[in-house]
Tab-separated table of C-alpha atoms in Angstrom:
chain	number	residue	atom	x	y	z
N	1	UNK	CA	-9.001	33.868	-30.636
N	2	UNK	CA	-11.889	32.317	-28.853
N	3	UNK	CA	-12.247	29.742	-31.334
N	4	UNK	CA	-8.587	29.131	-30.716
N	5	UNK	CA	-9.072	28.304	-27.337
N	6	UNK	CA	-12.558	26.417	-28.286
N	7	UNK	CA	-10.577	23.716	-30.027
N	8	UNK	CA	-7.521	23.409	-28.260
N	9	UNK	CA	-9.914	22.409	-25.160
N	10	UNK	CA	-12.032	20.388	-27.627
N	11	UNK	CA	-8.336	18.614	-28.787
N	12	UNK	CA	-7.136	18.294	-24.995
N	13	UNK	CA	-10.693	16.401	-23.947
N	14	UNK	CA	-10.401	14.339	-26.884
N	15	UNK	CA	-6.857	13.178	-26.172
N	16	UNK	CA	-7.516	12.784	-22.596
N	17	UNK	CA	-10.453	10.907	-23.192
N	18	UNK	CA	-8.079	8.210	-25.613
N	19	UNK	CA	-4.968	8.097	-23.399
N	20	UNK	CA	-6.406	7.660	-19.962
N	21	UNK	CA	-6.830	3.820	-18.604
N	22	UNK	CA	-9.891	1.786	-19.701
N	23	UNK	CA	-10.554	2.399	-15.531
N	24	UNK	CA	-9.987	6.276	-15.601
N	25	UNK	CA	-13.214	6.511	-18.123
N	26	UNK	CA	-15.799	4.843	-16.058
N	27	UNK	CA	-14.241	5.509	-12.213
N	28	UNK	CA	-17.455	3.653	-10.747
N	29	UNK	CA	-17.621	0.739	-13.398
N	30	UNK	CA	-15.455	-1.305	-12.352
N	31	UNK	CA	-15.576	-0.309	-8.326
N	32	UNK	CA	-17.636	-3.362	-6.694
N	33	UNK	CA	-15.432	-5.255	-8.841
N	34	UNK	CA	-11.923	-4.086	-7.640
N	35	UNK	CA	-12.787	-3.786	-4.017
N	36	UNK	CA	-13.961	-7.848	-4.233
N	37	UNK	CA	-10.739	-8.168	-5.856
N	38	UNK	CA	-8.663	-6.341	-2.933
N	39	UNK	CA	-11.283	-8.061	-0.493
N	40	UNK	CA	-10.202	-11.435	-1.294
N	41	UNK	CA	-6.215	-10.366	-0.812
N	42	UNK	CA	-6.683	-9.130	2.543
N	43	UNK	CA	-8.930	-12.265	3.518
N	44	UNK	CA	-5.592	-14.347	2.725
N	45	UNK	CA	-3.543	-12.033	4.644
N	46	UNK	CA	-5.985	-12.913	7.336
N	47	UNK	CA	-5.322	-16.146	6.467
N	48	UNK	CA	-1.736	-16.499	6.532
N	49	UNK	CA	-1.253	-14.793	9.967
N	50	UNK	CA	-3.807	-16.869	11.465
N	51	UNK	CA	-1.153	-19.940	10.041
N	52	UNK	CA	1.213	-18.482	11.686
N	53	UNK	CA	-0.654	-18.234	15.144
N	54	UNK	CA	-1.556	-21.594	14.771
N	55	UNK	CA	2.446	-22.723	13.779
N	56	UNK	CA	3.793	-21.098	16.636
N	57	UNK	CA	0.730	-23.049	18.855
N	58	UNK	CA	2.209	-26.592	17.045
N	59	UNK	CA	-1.408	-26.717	15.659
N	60	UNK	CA	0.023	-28.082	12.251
N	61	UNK	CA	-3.815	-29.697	11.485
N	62	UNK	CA	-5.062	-25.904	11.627
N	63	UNK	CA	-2.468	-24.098	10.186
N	64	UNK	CA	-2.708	-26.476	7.058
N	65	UNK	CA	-6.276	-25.253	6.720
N	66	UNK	CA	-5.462	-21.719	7.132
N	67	UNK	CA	-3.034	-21.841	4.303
N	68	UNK	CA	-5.453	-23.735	1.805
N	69	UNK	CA	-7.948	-20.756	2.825
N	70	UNK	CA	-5.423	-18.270	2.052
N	71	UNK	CA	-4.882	-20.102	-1.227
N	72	UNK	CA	-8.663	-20.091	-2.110
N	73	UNK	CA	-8.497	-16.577	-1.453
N	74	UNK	CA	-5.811	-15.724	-3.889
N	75	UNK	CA	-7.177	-17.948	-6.741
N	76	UNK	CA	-10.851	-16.554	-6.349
N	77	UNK	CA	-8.564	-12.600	-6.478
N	78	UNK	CA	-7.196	-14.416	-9.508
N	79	UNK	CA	-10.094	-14.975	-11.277
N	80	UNK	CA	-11.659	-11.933	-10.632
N	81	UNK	CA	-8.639	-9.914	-11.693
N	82	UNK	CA	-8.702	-11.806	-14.752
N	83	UNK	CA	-12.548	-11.490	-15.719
N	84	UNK	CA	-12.597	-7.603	-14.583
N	85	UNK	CA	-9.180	-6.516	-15.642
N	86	UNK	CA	-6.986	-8.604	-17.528
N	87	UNK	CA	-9.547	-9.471	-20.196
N	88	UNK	CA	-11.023	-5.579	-20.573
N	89	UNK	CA	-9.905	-4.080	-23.722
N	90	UNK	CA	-7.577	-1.779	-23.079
N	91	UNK	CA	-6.251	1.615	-25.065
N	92	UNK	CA	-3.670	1.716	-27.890
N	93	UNK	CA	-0.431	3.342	-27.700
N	94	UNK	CA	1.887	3.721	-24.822
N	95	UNK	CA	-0.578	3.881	-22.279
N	96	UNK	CA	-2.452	0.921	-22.872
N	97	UNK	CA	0.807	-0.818	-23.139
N	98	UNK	CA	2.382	0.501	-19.538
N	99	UNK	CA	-1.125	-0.309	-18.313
N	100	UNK	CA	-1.524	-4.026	-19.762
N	101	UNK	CA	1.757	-4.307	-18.360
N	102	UNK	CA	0.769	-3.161	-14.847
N	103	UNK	CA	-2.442	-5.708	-14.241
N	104	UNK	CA	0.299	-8.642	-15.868
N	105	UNK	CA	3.019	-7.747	-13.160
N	106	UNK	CA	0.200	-7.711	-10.546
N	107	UNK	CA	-0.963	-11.113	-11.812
N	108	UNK	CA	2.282	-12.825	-11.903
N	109	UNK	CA	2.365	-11.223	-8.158
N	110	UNK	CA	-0.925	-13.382	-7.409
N	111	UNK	CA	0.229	-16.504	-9.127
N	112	UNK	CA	3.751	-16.337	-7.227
N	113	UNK	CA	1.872	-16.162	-3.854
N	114	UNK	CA	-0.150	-19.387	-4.808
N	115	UNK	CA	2.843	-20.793	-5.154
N	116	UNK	CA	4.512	-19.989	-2.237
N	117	UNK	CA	1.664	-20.745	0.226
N	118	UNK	CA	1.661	-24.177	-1.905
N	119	UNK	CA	5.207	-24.444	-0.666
N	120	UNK	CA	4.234	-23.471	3.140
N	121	UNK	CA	1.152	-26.661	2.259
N	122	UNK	CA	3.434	-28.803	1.415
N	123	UNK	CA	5.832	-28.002	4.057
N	124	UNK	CA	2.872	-28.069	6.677
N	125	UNK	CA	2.109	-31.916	5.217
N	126	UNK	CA	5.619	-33.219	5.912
N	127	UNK	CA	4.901	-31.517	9.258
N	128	UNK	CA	8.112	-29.322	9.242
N	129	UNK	CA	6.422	-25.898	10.753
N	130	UNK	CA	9.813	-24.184	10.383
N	131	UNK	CA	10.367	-24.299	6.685
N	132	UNK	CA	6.396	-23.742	6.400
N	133	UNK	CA	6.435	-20.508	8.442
N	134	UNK	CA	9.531	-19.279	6.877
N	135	UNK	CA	7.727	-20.127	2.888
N	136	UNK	CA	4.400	-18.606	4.491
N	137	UNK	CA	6.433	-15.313	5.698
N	138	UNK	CA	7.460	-14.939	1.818
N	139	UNK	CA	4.211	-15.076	0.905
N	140	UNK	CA	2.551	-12.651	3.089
N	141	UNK	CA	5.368	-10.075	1.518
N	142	UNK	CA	4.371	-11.059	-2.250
N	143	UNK	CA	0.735	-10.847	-1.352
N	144	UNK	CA	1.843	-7.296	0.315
N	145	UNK	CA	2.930	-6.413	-2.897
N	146	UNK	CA	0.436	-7.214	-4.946
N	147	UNK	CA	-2.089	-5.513	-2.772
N	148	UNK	CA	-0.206	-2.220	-3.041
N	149	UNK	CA	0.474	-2.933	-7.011
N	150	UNK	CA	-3.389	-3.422	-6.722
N	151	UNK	CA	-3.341	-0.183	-5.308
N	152	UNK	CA	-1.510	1.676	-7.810
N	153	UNK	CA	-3.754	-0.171	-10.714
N	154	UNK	CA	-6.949	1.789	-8.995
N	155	UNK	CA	-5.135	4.919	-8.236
N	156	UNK	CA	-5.591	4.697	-4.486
């Protein structure tokens, strides 16, 4: 009976050990890495609100700079959720698969706030602080998102 049980916990570790997320195996591996990642979304964030402030002071000039920060900011969380995530190997089966599926719908997040705040730049340029404000409030909500998609990738 004991040798029962010995196996059926040596067959539950095993499996556990080849479904969980290429992140679940090595919790600390990958930790410097994600919280750069998440530092660099909150930075534009930072960004974007301080466009705002400087919209509703008619400082067009500042806000423009403030939104080509915030865009820096999601391109360098780009890249790094590219290198650290999107290019790890990941498991096969129907894990891997929800799980390569995850980090791609939180990467199309990233790429649609880029172009957003590219909207709000372009706006900005014409000098119509309106239409940029309104394209910079849309991005502040994707970036939102992806933060808390970000979130669920880490299991925070």
């Amino acid at each position: 009976m004991t040798r029962l049980f010995a196996l059926t916990g040596l067959a539950l570790a095993v499996s556990l050990t080849v479904t969980a997320p290429a992140g679940a195996r090595a919790p600390g591996a990958n930790a410097k890495n994600t919280k750069h990642h998440a530092h660099h979304l909150l930075q534009a964030e930072k960004d974007l609100t301080a466009a705002e402030a400087a919209i509703t002071q008619q400082n067009l000039p500042q806000a423009h700079k403030d939104v080509a920060a915030a865009i820096r900011q999601v391109e360098e969380a780009i890249h790094h959720h590219h290198k650290h995530h999107i290019s790890q190997p990941t498991n096969s089966g129907l894990t891997g698969t929800f799980h390569r599926a995850h980090h791609q719908h939180h990467h199309s997040l990233l790429h649609k706030a880029v172009a957003e705040m590219r909207a709000a730049e372009k706006q900005l340029k014409a000098g119509n602080g309106a239409a940029a404000s309104r394209d910079i409030q849309v991005a502040q909500k994707t970036i939102a998102s992806a933060i808390a998609s970000h979130h669920q990738l880490i299991g925070r």
